[in-house]
């Protein structure tokens, strides 16, 4: 009986090699390969081009950018296009239905979806789900001739199928026997080694693999897996080389190779105006373009002053023959980058590269030469594809697109006929059946992967710990598991929840021998509706402070411990002021200073510095100790900058302004509606002469990033911005941000028309007025969504960033490792 095997791409070559000995009985194919073969038999003409798929998404976004409202606050971020591409593929594979999206986002996603597929059609491209859909339609009408000889379909080690893939498989198996060929776990109990850190973990793996190779196992019979191998690449390369272990080295991103870096350096220089660092990167030996520069000419650049702009550099370096030729070429090409079609940008970049063919590059060895040629061919392929696109974009947007494509374009190392050990993600073990399998990186947050709700869909991609663990045990006859007790920064890791307890028996390697895994449930939400109702009643009666709500945004489990359980964290006794005490003192000093100068002439910088020093020393005198020199220096620097800002007309007018009565609507899944009152204290509101104002919240420590603020991962100043609409309804708000006393940096969002008066540099956090107003709506919806999570009793240990766990007082009960990303 002939059997059609549907196999994972990672194991296709291996299973095809095994099928050679089946005398034609077995025929392995991947799902995508099968779809391609069906379309080929049907005579469907199409192009398969990953680069043009990426370009199509970019063009769809560029086309609709002026009309976006829901996505307007984040549409200019570099990662937005990647998010859109993921979203469209989720829709096309059937993993996401449009009605699962927020109602305001749905029409914009539909428009992006139509525009994306219109561009694909114009290029004659079928993406992965498009090929699968066309092949499915073909199967439903007339089965292809080459399938008629197969009586059985065997699914070998496939991961969970998408709805579209499932529909395709069901149609394929109609009238045929379906068999699931999933390897069963071996009888042996896996050993588990606790290593000191990731480097020691890789050393343990390398030693074990070396012993197995010397004992007669072939590289093909040994596998190494991690939750995410890329996180270990920098350790695997030197340590496996040290032990002489042949393995399938990962391909490098084109953006990280010399040619990709040189292109990035040129585009960065064009955008930023050619500073000294840009010329150094563009001409760096081994990493830049191969300009013919002597050592004396390179030294002239190193000793050059910090000039800006090509004319200044021509004047300074033009007397050197090498620099004269290099700068003339750069000036000629730089004239070809106004706002223009993508095709024109691509031709201009190819014109530059045409002066540096591969034979001009000084490459040391054969492997490096092969890598350069592969990089060259890859970049030419990318630019040839871009020459098909006519969407008009600025140089900045073109550079973002090129960098994104280069970052995701892998250049594989040269192939070899020798057997090599496979290093792969745990999720791709699939059809593997190895003699020995080594699995590392088994720490909480990485295995199973720490799941978070998607910022748009609010859905969580979760991993089934039991199924993943079974996959590991099924992939090898002998399984060896490892985890690092600390991460690369020395922060404590907790072993994955698949490890239930540590056996007292110590291994000779210095690790711990542990038993087989037993399931451990992980708390995510409250199951008792009475308790949930009590929480709702308490919040409806008392309201919430903005800091409490922000605690939930940063980590729901932290909120659960502090607000619901009312657990008081243990704090060490100290005779010295704590960081929290210092923060309160600095707040008080700045409040008193600006209360003294809310009106009238401003003090000089020296007067202001003397005044804040005196106020700080008064506070510490009350504590019976001198003011720390560190804080004195910090406040002197801060007040110098702050007085400069005030001299532009921004006078701190409202200080420590309390508010309450900010009502936020909450609608739950069952249709019930509530109004929740928020209260808080705004550190400072600066007024301009025309009545415009800016809100600030002082931060004496670290602050969230501008991206976290815009995406609603931190909602403190977002709530202040909403409250200010009621505090000052007749005035225009032109910005809100965290004001860092350590650096005088302001992190937040601001109207771009006010960047100069506010002494700000333009960036992604400087928004057009309409985008700034749209951000208000996004903040309101985000805060409402967070309150909905609280009212639904959802309190998972899901920190918003890797920083949150580092200062969390509840690490011991959350069992989250410190520093997870």
mmCIF file of N, CA and C in Angstrom, residues 444-547:
data_model
loop_
_atom_site.group_PDB
_atom_site.id
_atom_site.type_symbol
_atom_site.label_atom_id
_atom_site.label_comp_id
_atom_site.label_asym_id
_atom_site.label_seq_id
_atom_site.Cartn_x
_atom_site.Cartn_y
_atom_site.Cartn_z
ATOM 1 N N UNK A 444 11.601 28.869 33.829
ATOM 2 C CA UNK A 444 10.265 29.450 33.792
ATOM 3 C C UNK A 444 10.251 30.700 32.915
ATOM 4 N N UNK A 445 9.193 30.829 32.160
ATOM 5 C CA UNK A 445 9.061 31.955 31.247
ATOM 6 C C UNK A 445 9.506 31.610 29.845
ATOM 7 N N UNK A 446 10.456 30.649 29.716
ATOM 8 C CA UNK A 446 10.910 30.212 28.391
ATOM 9 C C UNK A 446 10.303 28.873 28.000
ATOM 10 N N UNK A 447 10.075 27.992 29.001
ATOM 11 C CA UNK A 447 9.464 26.697 28.709
ATOM 12 C C UNK A 447 8.526 26.313 29.844
ATOM 13 N N UNK A 448 7.226 26.240 29.621
ATOM 14 C CA UNK A 448 6.597 26.739 28.406
ATOM 15 C C UNK A 448 6.720 28.251 28.326
ATOM 16 N N UNK A 449 6.683 28.783 27.124
ATOM 17 C CA UNK A 449 6.928 30.200 26.925
ATOM 18 C C UNK A 449 5.931 31.050 27.692
ATOM 19 N N UNK A 450 6.450 32.107 28.334
ATOM 20 C CA UNK A 450 5.586 33.016 29.095
ATOM 21 C C UNK A 450 4.622 33.701 28.134
ATOM 22 N N UNK A 451 3.340 33.442 28.290
ATOM 23 C CA UNK A 451 2.341 33.938 27.337
ATOM 24 C C UNK A 451 1.817 35.300 27.758
ATOM 25 N N UNK A 452 1.577 36.147 26.771
ATOM 26 C CA UNK A 452 0.996 37.462 27.024
ATOM 27 C C UNK A 452 -0.121 37.701 26.039
ATOM 28 N N UNK A 453 -1.029 38.522 26.466
ATOM 29 C CA UNK A 453 -2.118 38.866 25.565
ATOM 30 C C UNK A 453 -1.587 39.767 24.459
ATOM 31 N N UNK A 454 -2.059 39.486 23.239
ATOM 32 C CA UNK A 454 -1.651 40.337 22.130
ATOM 33 C C UNK A 454 -2.266 41.708 22.309
ATOM 34 N N UNK A 455 -1.481 42.743 21.984
ATOM 35 C CA UNK A 455 -1.918 44.121 22.259
ATOM 36 C C UNK A 455 -3.202 44.480 21.523
ATOM 37 N N UNK A 456 -3.473 43.827 20.370
ATOM 38 C CA UNK A 456 -4.660 44.176 19.592
ATOM 39 C C UNK A 456 -5.788 43.183 19.831
ATOM 40 N N UNK A 457 -5.495 41.906 19.653
ATOM 41 C CA UNK A 457 -6.560 40.896 19.715
ATOM 42 C C UNK A 457 -6.944 40.570 21.150
ATOM 43 N N UNK A 458 -6.031 40.873 22.114
ATOM 44 C CA UNK A 458 -6.235 40.519 23.524
ATOM 45 C C UNK A 458 -6.281 39.000 23.724
ATOM 46 N N UNK A 459 -5.843 38.248 22.688
ATOM 47 C CA UNK A 459 -5.804 36.790 22.796
ATOM 48 C C UNK A 459 -4.412 36.361 23.233
ATOM 49 N N UNK A 460 -4.328 35.198 23.876
ATOM 50 C CA UNK A 460 -3.067 34.694 24.350
ATOM 51 C C UNK A 460 -2.665 33.453 23.561
ATOM 52 N N UNK A 461 -1.396 33.464 23.123
ATOM 53 C CA UNK A 461 -0.850 32.268 22.500
ATOM 54 C C UNK A 461 -0.215 31.446 23.612
ATOM 55 N N UNK A 462 -0.822 30.356 23.955
ATOM 56 C CA UNK A 462 -0.343 29.566 25.088
ATOM 57 C C UNK A 462 0.247 28.248 24.598
ATOM 58 N N UNK A 463 1.187 27.726 25.383
ATOM 59 C CA UNK A 463 1.786 26.439 25.084
ATOM 60 C C UNK A 463 1.324 25.424 26.119
ATOM 61 N N UNK A 464 1.005 24.241 25.657
ATOM 62 C CA UNK A 464 0.586 23.158 26.533
ATOM 63 C C UNK A 464 1.845 22.489 27.085
ATOM 64 N N UNK A 465 2.118 22.725 28.371
ATOM 65 C CA UNK A 465 3.350 22.205 28.966
ATOM 66 C C UNK A 465 3.413 20.679 28.877
ATOM 67 N N UNK A 466 2.297 20.023 29.133
ATOM 68 C CA UNK A 466 2.284 18.563 29.114
ATOM 69 C C UNK A 466 2.583 18.044 27.708
ATOM 70 N N UNK A 467 1.953 18.643 26.693
ATOM 71 C CA UNK A 467 2.180 18.204 25.308
ATOM 72 C C UNK A 467 3.626 18.474 24.884
ATOM 73 N N UNK A 468 4.177 19.621 25.274
ATOM 74 C CA UNK A 468 5.557 19.947 24.906
ATOM 75 C C UNK A 468 6.534 18.990 25.575
ATOM 76 N N UNK A 469 6.265 18.649 26.831
ATOM 77 C CA UNK A 469 7.144 17.728 27.536
ATOM 78 C C UNK A 469 7.077 16.334 26.915
ATOM 79 N N UNK A 470 5.879 15.916 26.527
ATOM 80 C CA UNK A 470 5.720 14.622 25.861
ATOM 81 C C UNK A 470 6.464 14.610 24.533
ATOM 82 N N UNK A 471 6.446 15.745 23.840
ATOM 83 C CA UNK A 471 7.165 15.865 22.570
ATOM 84 C C UNK A 471 8.655 15.635 22.781
ATOM 85 N N UNK A 472 9.194 16.193 23.857
ATOM 86 C CA UNK A 472 10.614 16.011 24.150
ATOM 87 C C UNK A 472 10.923 14.542 24.415
ATOM 88 N N UNK A 473 10.131 13.914 25.271
ATOM 89 C CA UNK A 473 10.384 12.512 25.622
ATOM 90 C C UNK A 473 10.228 11.589 24.428
ATOM 91 N N UNK A 474 9.374 11.979 23.461
ATOM 92 C CA UNK A 474 9.144 11.136 22.289
ATOM 93 C C UNK A 474 10.237 11.272 21.250
ATOM 94 N N UNK A 475 11.043 12.337 21.349
ATOM 95 C CA UNK A 475 12.001 12.625 20.283
ATOM 96 C C UNK A 475 13.334 11.924 20.459
ATOM 97 N N UNK A 476 13.594 11.323 21.639
ATOM 98 C CA UNK A 476 14.872 10.668 21.850
ATOM 99 C C UNK A 476 14.754 9.430 22.708
ATOM 100 N N UNK A 477 15.601 8.446 22.420
ATOM 101 C CA UNK A 477 15.631 7.246 23.264
ATOM 102 C C UNK A 477 16.202 7.581 24.643
ATOM 103 N N UNK A 478 17.263 8.368 24.657
ATOM 104 C CA UNK A 478 17.837 8.861 25.909
ATOM 105 C C UNK A 478 17.720 10.377 25.901
ATOM 106 N N UNK A 479 17.063 10.921 26.926
ATOM 107 C CA UNK A 479 16.799 12.360 26.977
ATOM 108 C C UNK A 479 17.550 12.969 28.157
ATOM 109 N N UNK A 480 18.253 14.073 27.882
ATOM 110 C CA UNK A 480 19.040 14.771 28.889
ATOM 111 C C UNK A 480 18.557 16.221 28.937
ATOM 112 N N UNK A 481 18.069 16.643 30.094
ATOM 113 C CA UNK A 481 17.488 17.969 30.251
ATOM 114 C C UNK A 481 18.395 18.839 31.113
ATOM 115 N N UNK A 482 18.434 20.151 30.777
ATOM 116 C CA UNK A 482 19.339 21.081 31.460
ATOM 117 C C UNK A 482 18.609 22.409 31.722
ATOM 118 N N UNK A 483 19.053 23.079 32.787
ATOM 119 C CA UNK A 483 18.599 24.464 32.968
ATOM 120 C C UNK A 483 19.687 25.250 33.696
ATOM 121 N N UNK A 484 19.843 26.549 33.371
ATOM 122 C CA UNK A 484 20.820 27.397 34.076
ATOM 123 C C UNK A 484 20.199 28.003 35.320
ATOM 124 N N UNK A 485 20.914 27.936 36.439
ATOM 125 C CA UNK A 485 20.381 28.462 37.692
ATOM 126 C C UNK A 485 20.362 29.987 37.718
ATOM 127 N N UNK A 486 21.212 30.615 36.912
ATOM 128 C CA UNK A 486 21.190 32.071 36.758
ATOM 129 C C UNK A 486 21.256 32.399 35.275
ATOM 130 N N UNK A 487 20.830 33.620 34.917
ATOM 131 C CA UNK A 487 20.922 34.033 33.522
ATOM 132 C C UNK A 487 22.276 34.689 33.268
ATOM 133 N N UNK A 488 22.469 35.247 32.063
ATOM 134 C CA UNK A 488 23.774 35.792 31.702
ATOM 135 C C UNK A 488 24.133 37.038 32.507
ATOM 136 N N UNK A 489 23.150 37.656 33.186
ATOM 137 C CA UNK A 489 23.416 38.815 34.032
ATOM 138 C C UNK A 489 23.571 38.435 35.501
ATOM 139 N N UNK A 490 23.507 37.138 35.782
ATOM 140 C CA UNK A 490 23.643 36.693 37.154
ATOM 141 C C UNK A 490 22.356 36.700 37.946
ATOM 142 N N UNK A 491 21.229 36.975 37.290
ATOM 143 C CA UNK A 491 19.941 36.986 37.993
ATOM 144 C C UNK A 491 19.417 35.556 38.122
ATOM 145 N N UNK A 492 18.724 35.317 39.202
ATOM 146 C CA UNK A 492 18.257 33.967 39.519
ATOM 147 C C UNK A 492 17.206 33.486 38.518
ATOM 148 N N UNK A 493 17.376 32.257 38.035
ATOM 149 C CA UNK A 493 16.361 31.572 37.245
ATOM 150 C C UNK A 493 15.638 30.560 38.126
ATOM 151 N N UNK A 494 14.388 30.322 37.821
ATOM 152 C CA UNK A 494 13.665 29.223 38.442
ATOM 153 C C UNK A 494 13.492 28.125 37.406
ATOM 154 N N UNK A 495 13.683 26.866 37.791
ATOM 155 C CA UNK A 495 13.505 25.788 36.813
ATOM 156 C C UNK A 495 12.072 25.771 36.297
ATOM 157 N N UNK A 496 11.920 25.304 35.092
ATOM 158 C CA UNK A 496 10.601 25.231 34.472
ATOM 159 C C UNK A 496 9.631 24.442 35.335
ATOM 160 N N UNK A 497 8.369 24.738 35.171
ATOM 161 C CA UNK A 497 7.345 24.020 35.938
ATOM 162 C C UNK A 497 7.241 22.553 35.553
ATOM 163 N N UNK A 498 7.948 22.128 34.503
ATOM 164 C CA UNK A 498 7.971 20.696 34.191
ATOM 165 C C UNK A 498 8.877 19.950 35.161
ATOM 166 N N UNK A 499 9.634 20.697 35.960
ATOM 167 C CA UNK A 499 10.508 20.080 36.947
ATOM 168 C C UNK A 499 9.851 20.252 38.307
ATOM 169 N N UNK A 500 9.395 19.176 38.908
ATOM 170 C CA UNK A 500 8.570 19.290 40.123
ATOM 171 C C UNK A 500 9.398 19.433 41.393
ATOM 172 N N UNK A 501 10.518 18.738 41.515
ATOM 173 C CA UNK A 501 11.324 18.867 42.725
ATOM 174 C C UNK A 501 12.727 18.346 42.422
ATOM 175 N N UNK A 502 13.686 18.705 43.232
ATOM 176 C CA UNK A 502 15.077 18.305 43.035
ATOM 177 C C UNK A 502 15.399 17.105 43.919
ATOM 178 N N UNK A 503 15.889 16.061 43.299
ATOM 179 C CA UNK A 503 16.292 14.872 44.051
ATOM 180 C C UNK A 503 17.594 15.164 44.784
ATOM 181 N N UNK A 504 17.785 14.582 45.935
ATOM 182 C CA UNK A 504 18.974 14.861 46.727
ATOM 183 C C UNK A 504 20.224 14.225 46.119
ATOM 184 N N UNK A 505 20.035 13.233 45.273
ATOM 185 C CA UNK A 505 21.193 12.565 44.671
ATOM 186 C C UNK A 505 21.900 13.506 43.704
ATOM 187 N N UNK A 506 23.167 13.769 43.877
ATOM 188 C CA UNK A 506 23.934 14.678 43.032
ATOM 189 C C UNK A 506 24.604 13.889 41.913
ATOM 190 N N UNK A 507 24.599 14.481 40.725
ATOM 191 C CA UNK A 507 25.288 13.837 39.603
ATOM 192 C C UNK A 507 26.768 14.155 39.656
ATOM 193 N N UNK A 508 27.549 13.316 39.017
ATOM 194 C CA UNK A 508 28.995 13.532 38.993
ATOM 195 C C UNK A 508 29.347 14.851 38.312
ATOM 196 N N UNK A 509 28.491 15.295 37.407
ATOM 197 C CA UNK A 509 28.748 16.535 36.677
ATOM 198 C C UNK A 509 28.491 17.765 37.519
ATOM 199 N N UNK A 510 27.982 17.583 38.725
ATOM 200 C CA UNK A 510 27.672 18.725 39.576
ATOM 201 C C UNK A 510 26.248 19.192 39.454
ATOM 202 N N UNK A 511 25.442 18.505 38.643
ATOM 203 C CA UNK A 511 24.050 18.899 38.486
ATOM 204 C C UNK A 511 23.150 18.110 39.412
ATOM 205 N N UNK A 512 21.878 18.396 39.346
ATOM 206 C CA UNK A 512 20.887 17.728 40.185
ATOM 207 C C UNK A 512 20.138 16.690 39.366
ATOM 208 N N UNK A 513 19.938 15.531 39.978
ATOM 209 C CA UNK A 513 19.145 14.479 39.353
ATOM 210 C C UNK A 513 17.685 14.700 39.738
ATOM 211 N N UNK A 514 16.815 14.825 38.753
ATOM 212 C CA UNK A 514 15.419 15.119 39.045
ATOM 213 C C UNK A 514 14.518 14.067 38.425
ATOM 214 N N UNK A 515 13.340 13.856 39.028
ATOM 215 C CA UNK A 515 12.429 12.843 38.508
ATOM 216 C C UNK A 515 11.640 13.364 37.318
ATOM 217 N N UNK A 516 10.871 12.476 36.747
ATOM 218 C CA UNK A 516 10.035 12.842 35.605
ATOM 219 C C UNK A 516 8.991 13.880 36.022
ATOM 220 N N UNK A 517 8.554 14.638 35.076
ATOM 221 C CA UNK A 517 7.642 15.753 35.349
ATOM 222 C C UNK A 517 6.259 15.312 35.798
ATOM 223 N N UNK A 518 5.712 16.082 36.736
ATOM 224 C CA UNK A 518 4.312 15.932 37.129
ATOM 225 C C UNK A 518 3.638 17.275 36.933
ATOM 226 N N UNK A 519 2.447 17.299 36.365
ATOM 227 C CA UNK A 519 1.805 18.574 36.047
ATOM 228 C C UNK A 519 1.644 19.458 37.270
ATOM 229 N N UNK A 520 1.866 20.777 37.081
ATOM 230 C CA UNK A 520 1.646 21.750 38.133
ATOM 231 C C UNK A 520 0.762 22.854 37.580
ATOM 232 N N UNK A 521 -0.441 23.047 38.106
ATOM 233 C CA UNK A 521 -1.313 24.090 37.591
ATOM 234 C C UNK A 521 -0.735 25.465 37.891
ATOM 235 N N UNK A 522 -0.960 26.392 36.992
ATOM 236 C CA UNK A 522 -0.473 27.759 37.155
ATOM 237 C C UNK A 522 -1.663 28.692 37.302
ATOM 238 N N UNK A 523 -1.628 29.506 38.359
ATOM 239 C CA UNK A 523 -2.729 30.423 38.632
ATOM 240 C C UNK A 523 -2.782 31.518 37.572
ATOM 241 N N UNK A 524 -3.969 31.743 37.000
ATOM 242 C CA UNK A 524 -4.149 32.841 36.056
ATOM 243 C C UNK A 524 -5.365 33.688 36.397
ATOM 244 N N UNK A 525 -6.407 33.093 36.968
ATOM 245 C CA UNK A 525 -7.612 33.856 37.264
ATOM 246 C C UNK A 525 -8.354 33.219 38.434
ATOM 247 N N UNK A 526 -9.238 34.007 39.030
ATOM 248 C CA UNK A 526 -10.038 33.520 40.151
ATOM 249 C C UNK A 526 -11.221 32.707 39.649
ATOM 250 N N UNK A 527 -11.443 31.551 40.266
ATOM 251 C CA UNK A 527 -12.522 30.674 39.830
ATOM 252 C C UNK A 527 -13.815 30.903 40.614
ATOM 253 N N UNK A 528 -13.708 31.521 41.787
ATOM 254 C CA UNK A 528 -14.878 31.707 42.640
ATOM 255 C C UNK A 528 -15.589 33.005 42.266
ATOM 256 N N UNK A 529 -16.777 32.947 41.703
ATOM 257 C CA UNK A 529 -17.472 34.181 41.292
ATOM 258 C C UNK A 529 -17.803 35.097 42.462
ATOM 259 N N UNK A 530 -17.969 34.539 43.665
ATOM 260 C CA UNK A 530 -18.270 35.380 44.824
ATOM 261 C C UNK A 530 -17.086 36.290 45.146
ATOM 262 N N UNK A 531 -15.889 35.738 45.058
ATOM 263 C CA UNK A 531 -14.697 36.539 45.331
ATOM 264 C C UNK A 531 -14.543 37.638 44.278
ATOM 265 N N UNK A 532 -14.789 37.277 43.013
ATOM 266 C CA UNK A 532 -14.700 38.265 41.933
ATOM 267 C C UNK A 532 -15.710 39.383 42.172
ATOM 268 N N UNK A 533 -16.909 39.013 42.601
ATOM 269 C CA UNK A 533 -17.943 40.015 42.853
ATOM 270 C C UNK A 533 -17.557 40.925 44.019
ATOM 271 N N UNK A 534 -16.892 40.373 45.013
ATOM 272 C CA UNK A 534 -16.440 41.189 46.147
ATOM 273 C C UNK A 534 -15.395 42.213 45.687
ATOM 274 N N UNK A 535 -14.517 41.790 44.794
ATOM 275 C CA UNK A 535 -13.500 42.720 44.273
ATOM 276 C C UNK A 535 -14.172 43.848 43.502
ATOM 277 N N UNK A 536 -15.148 43.497 42.656
ATOM 278 C CA UNK A 536 -15.877 44.525 41.907
ATOM 279 C C UNK A 536 -16.543 45.516 42.856
ATOM 280 N N UNK A 537 -17.230 44.975 43.876
ATOM 281 C CA UNK A 537 -17.960 45.836 44.812
ATOM 282 C C UNK A 537 -17.011 46.775 45.540
ATOM 283 N N UNK A 538 -15.864 46.270 45.901
ATOM 284 C CA UNK A 538 -14.883 47.108 46.609
ATOM 285 C C UNK A 538 -14.392 48.242 45.716
ATOM 286 N N UNK A 539 -14.096 47.921 44.464
ATOM 287 C CA UNK A 539 -13.586 48.951 43.550
ATOM 288 C C UNK A 539 -14.675 49.962 43.217
ATOM 289 N N UNK A 540 -15.898 49.503 43.016
ATOM 290 C CA UNK A 540 -17.002 50.425 42.715
ATOM 291 C C UNK A 540 -17.263 51.361 43.892
ATOM 292 N N UNK A 541 -17.032 50.881 45.103
ATOM 293 C CA UNK A 541 -17.266 51.716 46.286
ATOM 294 C C UNK A 541 -16.107 52.671 46.555
ATOM 295 N N UNK A 542 -14.878 52.182 46.398
ATOM 296 C CA UNK A 542 -13.710 52.970 46.766
ATOM 297 C C UNK A 542 -13.016 53.628 45.578
ATOM 298 N N UNK A 543 -13.229 53.096 44.370
ATOM 299 C CA UNK A 543 -12.460 53.543 43.217
ATOM 300 C C UNK A 543 -11.059 52.947 43.253
ATOM 301 N N UNK A 544 -10.235 53.350 42.308
ATOM 302 C CA UNK A 544 -8.839 52.898 42.251
ATOM 303 C C UNK A 544 -7.942 54.109 42.081
ATOM 304 N N UNK A 545 -6.755 54.037 42.663
ATOM 305 C CA UNK A 545 -5.764 55.070 42.377
ATOM 306 C C UNK A 545 -5.084 54.727 41.059
ATOM 307 N N UNK A 546 -4.533 55.740 40.415
ATOM 308 C CA UNK A 546 -3.847 55.516 39.137
ATOM 309 C C UNK A 546 -2.657 54.575 39.338
ATOM 310 N N UNK A 547 -1.959 54.717 40.470
ATOM 311 C CA UNK A 547 -0.806 53.841 40.710
ATOM 312 C C UNK A 547 -1.241 52.390 40.864
#
